Amino acid sequence: MPSEFSIIKTFFADKSQQKHASTKLGIGDDGAIVTIPDNQEMVIVVDTLVEGVHFPQQTSARDIAYKALAVNLSDLAAMGAEPSTFTLALTLPQSLTGEGEKNSRARSLKKPLKKSQQNANWLKDFSEGLFELAAQANIELIGGDTTQGPLTVTIQAHGLVPKNKALLRSGAHAGDLIFVSGTLGDAAVGLQCAQHRLGREEKKLSSALSIEEKQYCLNRLNRPQPRLKAGFLLRGIATSCIDISDGLLADLGHICAASRCRATINAQNIPLSPVYKKHYAHYAKGESVLGVNSMSALAATAGDDYELCFTVSPEAVPKLLALDLGCPISQIGEVCALEEAGSSADQAGAPRPMVVLLDKTGNIIPVAKSGYSHF
Ligand code: ADP
Ligand code: MG
């Protein structure tokens, strides 16, 4: 079994990474040292992925690594920061460090590999997935920790932003327009595809989507594209910004809470991919209660999108539309004052949610759960 030190050396320390200008000392000592350039500030984010909780058990090592870094980069994007350095805390089960066979996922492979090979292959794939995205995003691995236990990946990422220019959740004002990048709901379909791969309802799903369409959704789930370029171009333009990890309604709710405002979303403006619509049409067949509104409501409450949701004052919209953000954006709604948007309670006296979804005629679409819920 390779030692912790040879794992670090082989898979993480000896990689020919692009060095970041802010790194003074990388992997190898008790700590890393980074310098913060004059007139810049450092944004620090951290996210943990736990097997079976944040990704299905069958997810490939390459995708696990990619996603672990991508979700952190998405947080940096939402802050308007440019990625600089990151650390990796990796907890590996015995089955992946070559010790002990009980409950080893590798045992279920048809042709079992030697323990040392399983270990090396998994770590090699993991390291490749990690450095593939790190190179794209120009972020350097400068340290970490390697331990044994249930498969868990924690990445802490650092980014730089000009002083006082970071995008916050707290700057939205009544009258601002609300935008979202990309399309919503694809990752939720991807999760369904991943679960169906495990055998459940295989027929129903396979008749709806082609292999390419399923792969598109699985990629949206496992390899989210952090909207980094959009994030830093929105500095000075967006009044607030958040990345959507738990669902549009839930995450926009965080902007509303931080900015002390409410928001209305027009369901028909929520951007949906053709694949999402196709899947939904098939899935909802025969269930007459599910119309276009519910299709949008589902996309607005689905998790794992990693798109940006941001607000812009009407005066700044021409500037926004002149930018090449590297991804499509859609205007989906409007910010209103806390006391606006009707009363703070509906007719039945129930407290009105901070974020409401409206249908074409301006009626509120009731949504049971604003956060993560797949079909
Ligand atoms: P210590 O015992 O002093 O915490 P370690 O032996 O854990 O140090 O780590 C040695 C060096 O390797 C440190 O610079 C640490 O940051 C780095 N390191 C450990 N694990 C990883 C990892 N998974 N990825 C990147 N660097 C790592
Ligand atoms: Mg030490």
Coordinates of N, CA, C and O in Angstrom, one line a residue, residues 130-250:
L130 N -9.1 16.7 -11.5 CA -8.8 17.9 -10.7 C -8.0 18.9 -11.5 O -8.3 20.1 -11.6
F131 N -6.9 18.4 -12.0 CA -5.9 19.3 -12.7 C -6.4 19.8 -14.1 O -6.0 20.8 -14.6
E132 N -7.4 19.0 -14.6 CA -8.0 19.4 -15.9 C -8.7 20.8 -15.7 O -8.5 21.8 -16.4
L133 N -9.5 20.8 -14.6 CA -10.3 22.1 -14.4 C -9.4 23.1 -13.8 O -9.5 24.3 -14.1
A134 N -8.4 22.7 -12.9 CA -7.5 23.7 -12.3 C -6.7 24.5 -13.4 O -6.6 25.7 -13.3
A135 N -6.3 23.7 -14.4 CA -5.5 24.4 -15.5 C -6.4 25.4 -16.3 O -6.0 26.5 -16.6
Q136 N -7.7 24.9 -16.6 CA -8.6 25.8 -17.3 C -8.9 27.1 -16.5 O -9.0 28.1 -17.1
A137 N -9.0 26.9 -15.2 CA -9.4 28.1 -14.3 C -8.2 28.9 -13.8 O -8.3 29.9 -13.1
N138 N -6.9 28.4 -14.2 CA -5.7 29.1 -13.7 C -5.7 29.2 -12.2 O -5.5 30.2 -11.6
I139 N -5.9 28.0 -11.5 CA -5.9 28.0 -10.1 C -4.8 26.9 -9.7 O -4.8 25.9 -10.3
E140 N -4.0 27.2 -8.6 CA -2.9 26.3 -8.3 C -3.2 25.6 -7.0 O -3.5 26.3 -6.0
L141 N -3.0 24.3 -7.0 CA -3.1 23.5 -5.7 C -1.8 23.8 -4.9 O -0.7 23.5 -5.3
I142 N -2.0 24.3 -3.6 CA -0.9 24.7 -2.8 C -0.8 23.9 -1.5 O 0.1 24.2 -0.7
G143 N -1.7 23.0 -1.3 CA -1.6 22.2 0.0 C -2.8 21.4 0.2 O -3.7 21.4 -0.6
G144 N -2.8 20.7 1.3 CA -4.0 19.9 1.6 C -3.7 18.9 2.8 O -2.8 19.1 3.6
D145 N -4.6 17.9 2.8 CA -4.5 16.9 3.9 C -5.0 15.6 3.3 O -5.9 15.6 2.5
T146 N -4.4 14.5 3.7 CA -4.8 13.2 3.2 C -5.1 12.3 4.4 O -4.1 12.0 5.2
T147 N -6.3 11.8 4.5 CA -6.6 10.9 5.6 C -7.5 9.7 5.2 O -7.9 9.7 4.0
Q148 N -7.7 8.8 6.1 CA -8.5 7.6 5.7 C -9.9 7.7 6.4 O -10.0 8.1 7.6
G149 N -10.9 7.3 5.7 CA -12.3 7.4 6.3 C -13.3 7.3 5.1 O -12.9 7.1 4.0
P150 N -14.6 7.6 5.4 CA -15.6 7.6 4.3 C -15.2 8.7 3.2 O -14.8 9.8 3.6
L151 N -15.4 8.3 2.0 CA -14.9 9.2 0.9 C -15.5 10.6 1.0 O -16.7 10.8 0.9
T152 N -14.6 11.5 1.2 CA -15.0 12.9 1.4 C -14.0 13.8 0.8 O -12.8 13.6 1.0
V153 N -14.4 14.8 0.0 CA -13.5 15.7 -0.6 C -13.8 17.2 -0.2 O -14.9 17.6 -0.4
T154 N -12.9 17.8 0.4 CA -13.1 19.2 0.8 C -12.1 20.1 0.1 O -10.9 19.8 0.1
I155 N -12.6 21.1 -0.6 CA -11.6 22.0 -1.3 C -11.9 23.4 -0.7 O -13.1 23.8 -0.5
Q156 N -10.8 24.1 -0.3 CA -10.9 25.5 0.0 C -10.2 26.2 -1.1 O -9.1 25.9 -1.5
A157 N -10.9 27.2 -1.7 CA -10.4 27.9 -2.8 C -10.2 29.4 -2.5 O -11.0 29.9 -1.7
H158 N -9.2 30.0 -3.1 CA -8.9 31.4 -2.8 C -9.0 32.2 -4.2 O -8.6 31.6 -5.2
G159 N -9.5 33.4 -4.1 CA -9.6 34.2 -5.3 C -9.3 35.6 -5.0 O -9.3 36.0 -3.8
L160 N -9.0 36.4 -6.0 CA -8.6 37.8 -5.8 C -9.6 38.7 -6.5 O -10.1 38.4 -7.5
V161 N -9.8 39.8 -5.8 CA -10.8 40.8 -6.3 C -10.3 42.2 -6.0 O -9.7 42.4 -4.9
P162 N -10.4 43.2 -6.8 CA -10.0 44.5 -6.5 C -10.7 45.0 -5.2 O -11.9 44.6 -5.0
K163 N -10.0 45.7 -4.4 CA -10.6 46.2 -3.1 C -12.0 46.7 -3.2 O -12.2 47.6 -4.1
N164 N -12.9 46.3 -2.4 CA -14.3 46.7 -2.3 C -15.1 46.5 -3.6 O -16.1 47.1 -3.8
K165 N -14.6 45.6 -4.4 CA -15.4 45.3 -5.7 C -16.0 43.9 -5.7 O -16.7 43.6 -6.7
A166 N -15.9 43.2 -4.6 CA -16.5 41.9 -4.6 C -18.1 42.0 -4.8 O -18.7 43.0 -4.3
L167 N -18.7 41.0 -5.4 CA -20.1 41.0 -5.6 C -20.7 40.4 -4.3 O -20.2 39.3 -3.9
L168 N -21.7 41.0 -3.7 CA -22.3 40.5 -2.5 C -23.7 40.2 -2.7 O -24.3 40.6 -3.7
R169 N -24.3 39.5 -1.7 CA -25.7 39.2 -1.7 C -26.6 40.4 -1.3 O -27.8 40.4 -1.5
S170 N -25.9 41.4 -0.7 CA -26.6 42.4 0.1 C -26.9 43.7 -0.7 O -27.5 44.6 -0.1
G171 N -26.6 43.8 -2.0 CA -26.7 45.1 -2.6 C -28.0 45.3 -3.5 O -28.1 46.3 -4.2
A172 N -28.9 44.3 -3.5 CA -30.1 44.5 -4.4 C -31.0 45.6 -3.9 O -31.2 45.8 -2.7
H173 N -31.6 46.3 -4.9 CA -32.6 47.4 -4.5 C -33.9 47.1 -5.3 O -33.9 46.6 -6.4
A174 N -35.0 47.7 -4.7 CA -36.3 47.6 -5.3 C -36.1 48.2 -6.7 O -35.5 49.3 -6.9
G175 N -36.7 47.6 -7.7 CA -36.6 48.1 -9.1 C -35.5 47.4 -9.9 O -35.5 47.5 -11.1
D176 N -34.5 46.8 -9.2 CA -33.5 46.1 -10.0 C -34.1 44.9 -10.7 O -35.1 44.3 -10.3
L177 N -33.5 44.6 -11.9 CA -34.0 43.4 -12.6 C -33.1 42.2 -12.2 O -31.9 42.3 -11.9
I178 N -33.8 41.0 -12.3 CA -33.1 39.8 -11.9 C -32.7 39.0 -13.1 O -33.6 38.8 -14.0
F179 N -31.5 38.5 -13.2 CA -31.0 37.7 -14.3 C -30.5 36.4 -13.8 O -30.1 36.3 -12.6
V180 N -30.5 35.4 -14.7 CA -29.9 34.1 -14.4 C -29.0 33.7 -15.6 O -29.4 34.0 -16.7
S181 N -27.9 33.0 -15.4 CA -27.1 32.5 -16.5 C -27.6 31.1 -16.9 O -28.2 30.4 -16.1
G182 N -27.2 30.8 -18.1 CA -27.4 29.4 -18.6 C -28.9 28.9 -18.5 O -29.8 29.7 -18.7
T183 N -29.1 27.6 -18.2 CA -30.4 27.1 -18.1 C -30.5 26.3 -16.8 O -29.5 25.9 -16.2
L184 N -31.7 26.2 -16.3 CA -31.9 25.6 -14.9 C -32.6 24.2 -15.1 O -33.3 24.0 -16.0
G185 N -32.3 23.4 -14.1 CA -33.0 22.1 -14.0 C -32.3 20.9 -14.7 O -32.7 19.8 -14.4
D186 N -31.3 21.2 -15.5 CA -30.6 20.1 -16.2 C -29.9 19.1 -15.2 O -30.0 17.9 -15.4
A187 N -29.3 19.6 -14.2 CA -28.6 18.8 -13.2 C -29.6 17.8 -12.5 O -29.2 16.7 -12.2
A188 N -30.8 18.3 -12.3 CA -31.8 17.5 -11.6 C -32.2 16.3 -12.5 O -32.3 15.2 -12.0
V189 N -32.2 16.6 -13.8 CA -32.5 15.5 -14.7 C -31.3 14.5 -14.7 O -31.4 13.3 -14.7
G190 N -30.1 15.1 -14.7 CA -28.9 14.3 -14.6 C -28.9 13.4 -13.4 O -28.5 12.2 -13.5
L191 N -29.3 13.9 -12.3 CA -29.3 13.1 -11.1 C -30.3 11.9 -11.3 O -30.0 10.8 -10.9
Q192 N -31.4 12.3 -11.9 CA -32.4 11.2 -12.2 C -31.8 10.1 -13.1 O -31.9 8.9 -12.9
C193 N -31.0 10.6 -14.1 CA -30.3 9.7 -15.0 C -29.4 8.8 -14.3 O -29.3 7.6 -14.5
A194 N -28.6 9.4 -13.3 CA -27.6 8.7 -12.6 C -28.3 7.6 -11.7 O -27.9 6.5 -11.6
Q195 N -29.5 8.0 -11.1 CA -30.2 7.1 -10.3 C -30.8 6.0 -11.1 O -30.8 4.8 -10.7
H196 N -31.3 6.3 -12.3 CA -31.9 5.3 -13.2 C -30.8 4.3 -13.7 O -31.1 3.2 -13.9
R197 N -29.6 4.8 -13.8 CA -28.5 4.0 -14.2 C -28.3 2.9 -13.2 O -27.8 1.8 -13.4
L198 N -28.7 3.2 -12.0 CA -28.6 2.2 -10.9 C -29.8 1.2 -11.0 O -29.9 0.4 -10.1
G199 N -30.6 1.3 -12.0 CA -31.6 0.3 -12.3 C -33.0 0.7 -12.1 O -33.9 0.0 -12.6
R200 N -33.3 1.8 -11.4 CA -34.7 2.1 -11.2 C -35.3 2.8 -12.4 O -34.8 3.7 -13.0
E201 N -36.5 2.4 -12.8 CA -37.3 3.0 -13.8 C -36.5 3.2 -15.1 O -36.7 4.2 -15.8
E202 N -35.6 2.3 -15.4 CA -34.7 2.4 -16.6 C -35.5 2.6 -17.9 O -35.2 3.5 -18.6
K203 N -36.5 1.8 -18.0 CA -37.3 1.9 -19.3 C -37.9 3.2 -19.5 O -37.8 3.8 -20.6
K204 N -38.6 3.7 -18.5 CA -39.3 5.0 -18.7 C -38.4 6.1 -19.1 O -38.7 6.9 -20.0
L205 N -37.2 6.1 -18.5 CA -36.3 7.2 -18.8 C -35.6 7.0 -20.2 O -35.5 7.9 -21.0
S206 N -35.2 5.8 -20.5 CA -34.5 5.5 -21.7 C -35.4 5.8 -22.9 O -34.9 6.2 -24.0
S207 N -36.7 5.7 -22.8 CA -37.5 6.0 -23.9 C -37.7 7.5 -24.2 O -38.1 7.9 -25.2
A208 N -37.3 8.3 -23.2 CA -37.5 9.7 -23.3 C -36.2 10.4 -23.9 O -36.3 11.2 -24.9
L209 N -35.1 10.1 -23.4 CA -33.9 10.8 -23.8 C -32.9 9.9 -24.5 O -32.8 8.7 -24.2
S210 N -32.2 10.4 -25.5 CA -31.2 9.7 -26.2 C -30.0 9.6 -25.3 O -29.9 10.3 -24.3
I211 N -29.0 8.7 -25.7 CA -27.8 8.6 -24.9 C -27.1 9.9 -24.8 O -26.6 10.3 -23.7
E212 N -27.1 10.7 -25.9 CA -26.4 12.0 -25.9 C -27.1 12.9 -25.0 O -26.4 13.7 -24.3
E213 N -28.4 12.9 -25.0 CA -29.2 13.8 -24.1 C -29.0 13.5 -22.6 O -28.9 14.4 -21.8
K214 N -28.9 12.2 -22.4 CA -28.7 11.8 -20.9 C -27.3 12.2 -20.5 O -27.1 12.7 -19.4
Q215 N -26.3 12.1 -21.5 CA -24.9 12.5 -21.2 C -24.9 14.0 -20.9 O -24.1 14.4 -20.0
Y216 N -25.6 14.7 -21.7 CA -25.7 16.2 -21.5 C -26.1 16.5 -20.0 O -25.5 17.3 -19.4
C217 N -27.1 15.8 -19.6 CA -27.6 16.1 -18.2 C -26.7 15.6 -17.2 O -26.5 16.2 -16.1
L218 N -26.1 14.4 -17.4 CA -25.1 13.9 -16.5 C -23.9 14.9 -16.4 O -23.3 15.1 -15.3
N219 N -23.5 15.4 -17.5 CA -22.4 16.4 -17.5 C -22.8 17.6 -16.7 O -22.0 18.2 -16.0
R220 N -24.0 18.0 -16.9 CA -24.5 19.2 -16.1 C -24.5 18.9 -14.6 O -24.3 19.8 -13.8
L221 N -24.7 17.7 -14.2 CA -24.7 17.3 -12.8 C -23.2 17.1 -12.3 O -22.9 17.7 -11.3
N222 N -22.4 16.5 -13.1 CA -21.1 16.1 -12.6 C -20.0 17.1 -13.0 O -18.9 17.1 -12.3
R223 N -20.2 17.8 -14.0 CA -19.2 18.8 -14.5 C -19.8 20.2 -14.7 O -19.8 20.7 -15.8
P224 N -20.3 20.8 -13.6 CA -20.8 22.1 -13.8 C -19.7 23.1 -14.3 O -18.6 22.9 -13.9
Q225 N -20.1 24.0 -15.1 CA -19.2 25.0 -15.6 C -19.3 26.3 -14.8 O -20.2 27.1 -14.9
P226 N -18.3 26.5 -13.9 CA -18.4 27.7 -13.1 C -18.3 29.0 -14.0 O -17.5 29.1 -14.9
R227 N -19.2 29.9 -13.7 CA -19.4 31.1 -14.6 C -18.4 32.2 -14.2 O -18.8 33.3 -13.8
L228 N -17.1 31.9 -14.3 CA -16.0 32.8 -13.8 C -15.9 34.1 -14.5 O -15.9 35.1 -14.0
K229 N -16.0 34.0 -15.9 CA -15.8 35.2 -16.7 C -17.0 36.1 -16.4 O -16.8 37.3 -16.2
A230 N -18.2 35.5 -16.4 CA -19.4 36.3 -16.1 C -19.2 37.0 -14.7 O -19.5 38.2 -14.6
G231 N -18.7 36.2 -13.7 CA -18.6 36.8 -12.4 C -17.7 38.0 -12.3 O -18.1 39.1 -11.8
F232 N -16.5 37.9 -12.9 CA -15.7 39.1 -12.8 C -16.1 40.3 -13.7 O -15.8 41.4 -13.4
L233 N -16.8 40.0 -14.8 CA -17.3 41.1 -15.7 C -18.5 41.8 -15.0 O -18.8 42.9 -15.4
L234 N -19.1 41.1 -14.1 CA -20.3 41.7 -13.5 C -19.9 42.7 -12.3 O -20.8 43.4 -11.8
R235 N -18.6 42.7 -12.0 CA -18.2 43.6 -10.9 C -18.5 45.0 -11.4 O -18.2 45.4 -12.5
G236 N -19.1 45.8 -10.5 CA -19.5 47.2 -10.9 C -20.7 47.3 -11.7 O -21.2 48.4 -12.0
I237 N -21.3 46.2 -12.1 CA -22.6 46.2 -12.8 C -23.7 45.5 -12.0 O -24.8 46.1 -11.9
A238 N -23.5 44.3 -11.5 CA -24.5 43.7 -10.7 C -24.5 44.3 -9.3 O -23.5 44.7 -8.8
T239 N -25.7 44.5 -8.8 CA -25.9 45.0 -7.5 C -25.8 43.9 -6.4 O -25.5 44.2 -5.2
S240 N -26.1 42.7 -6.8 CA -25.9 41.5 -5.9 C -25.8 40.3 -6.8 O -26.1 40.3 -8.0
C241 N -25.3 39.2 -6.2 CA -25.0 38.0 -7.0 C -24.9 36.8 -6.1 O -24.5 36.9 -4.9
I242 N -25.4 35.6 -6.6 CA -25.3 34.4 -5.8 C -25.2 33.3 -6.8 O -25.6 33.4 -8.0
D243 N -24.5 32.2 -6.4 CA -24.6 31.0 -7.4 C -25.7 30.1 -6.9 O -26.0 30.0 -5.7
I244 N -26.3 29.5 -7.9 CA -27.5 28.6 -7.5 C -27.0 27.2 -7.3 O -26.7 26.5 -8.2
S245 N -27.0 26.8 -6.0 CA -26.7 25.4 -5.7 C -27.9 24.7 -5.1 O -28.0 23.5 -5.3
D246 N -28.8 25.4 -4.5 CA -29.9 24.7 -3.8 C -31.2 24.9 -4.5 O -32.3 24.5 -4.1
G247 N -31.2 25.7 -5.6 CA -32.5 26.0 -6.3 C -32.6 27.5 -6.4 O -32.3 28.2 -5.4
L248 N -33.1 28.0 -7.5 CA -33.2 29.4 -7.8 C -34.0 30.1 -6.7 O -33.6 31.1 -6.1
L249 N -35.2 29.6 -6.3 CA -36.0 30.3 -5.3 C -35.4 30.4 -4.0 O -35.4 31.4 -3.3
A250 N -34.7 29.3 -3.6 CA -34.0 29.3 -2.3 C -32.9 30.2 -2.3 O -32.7 31.0 -1.3

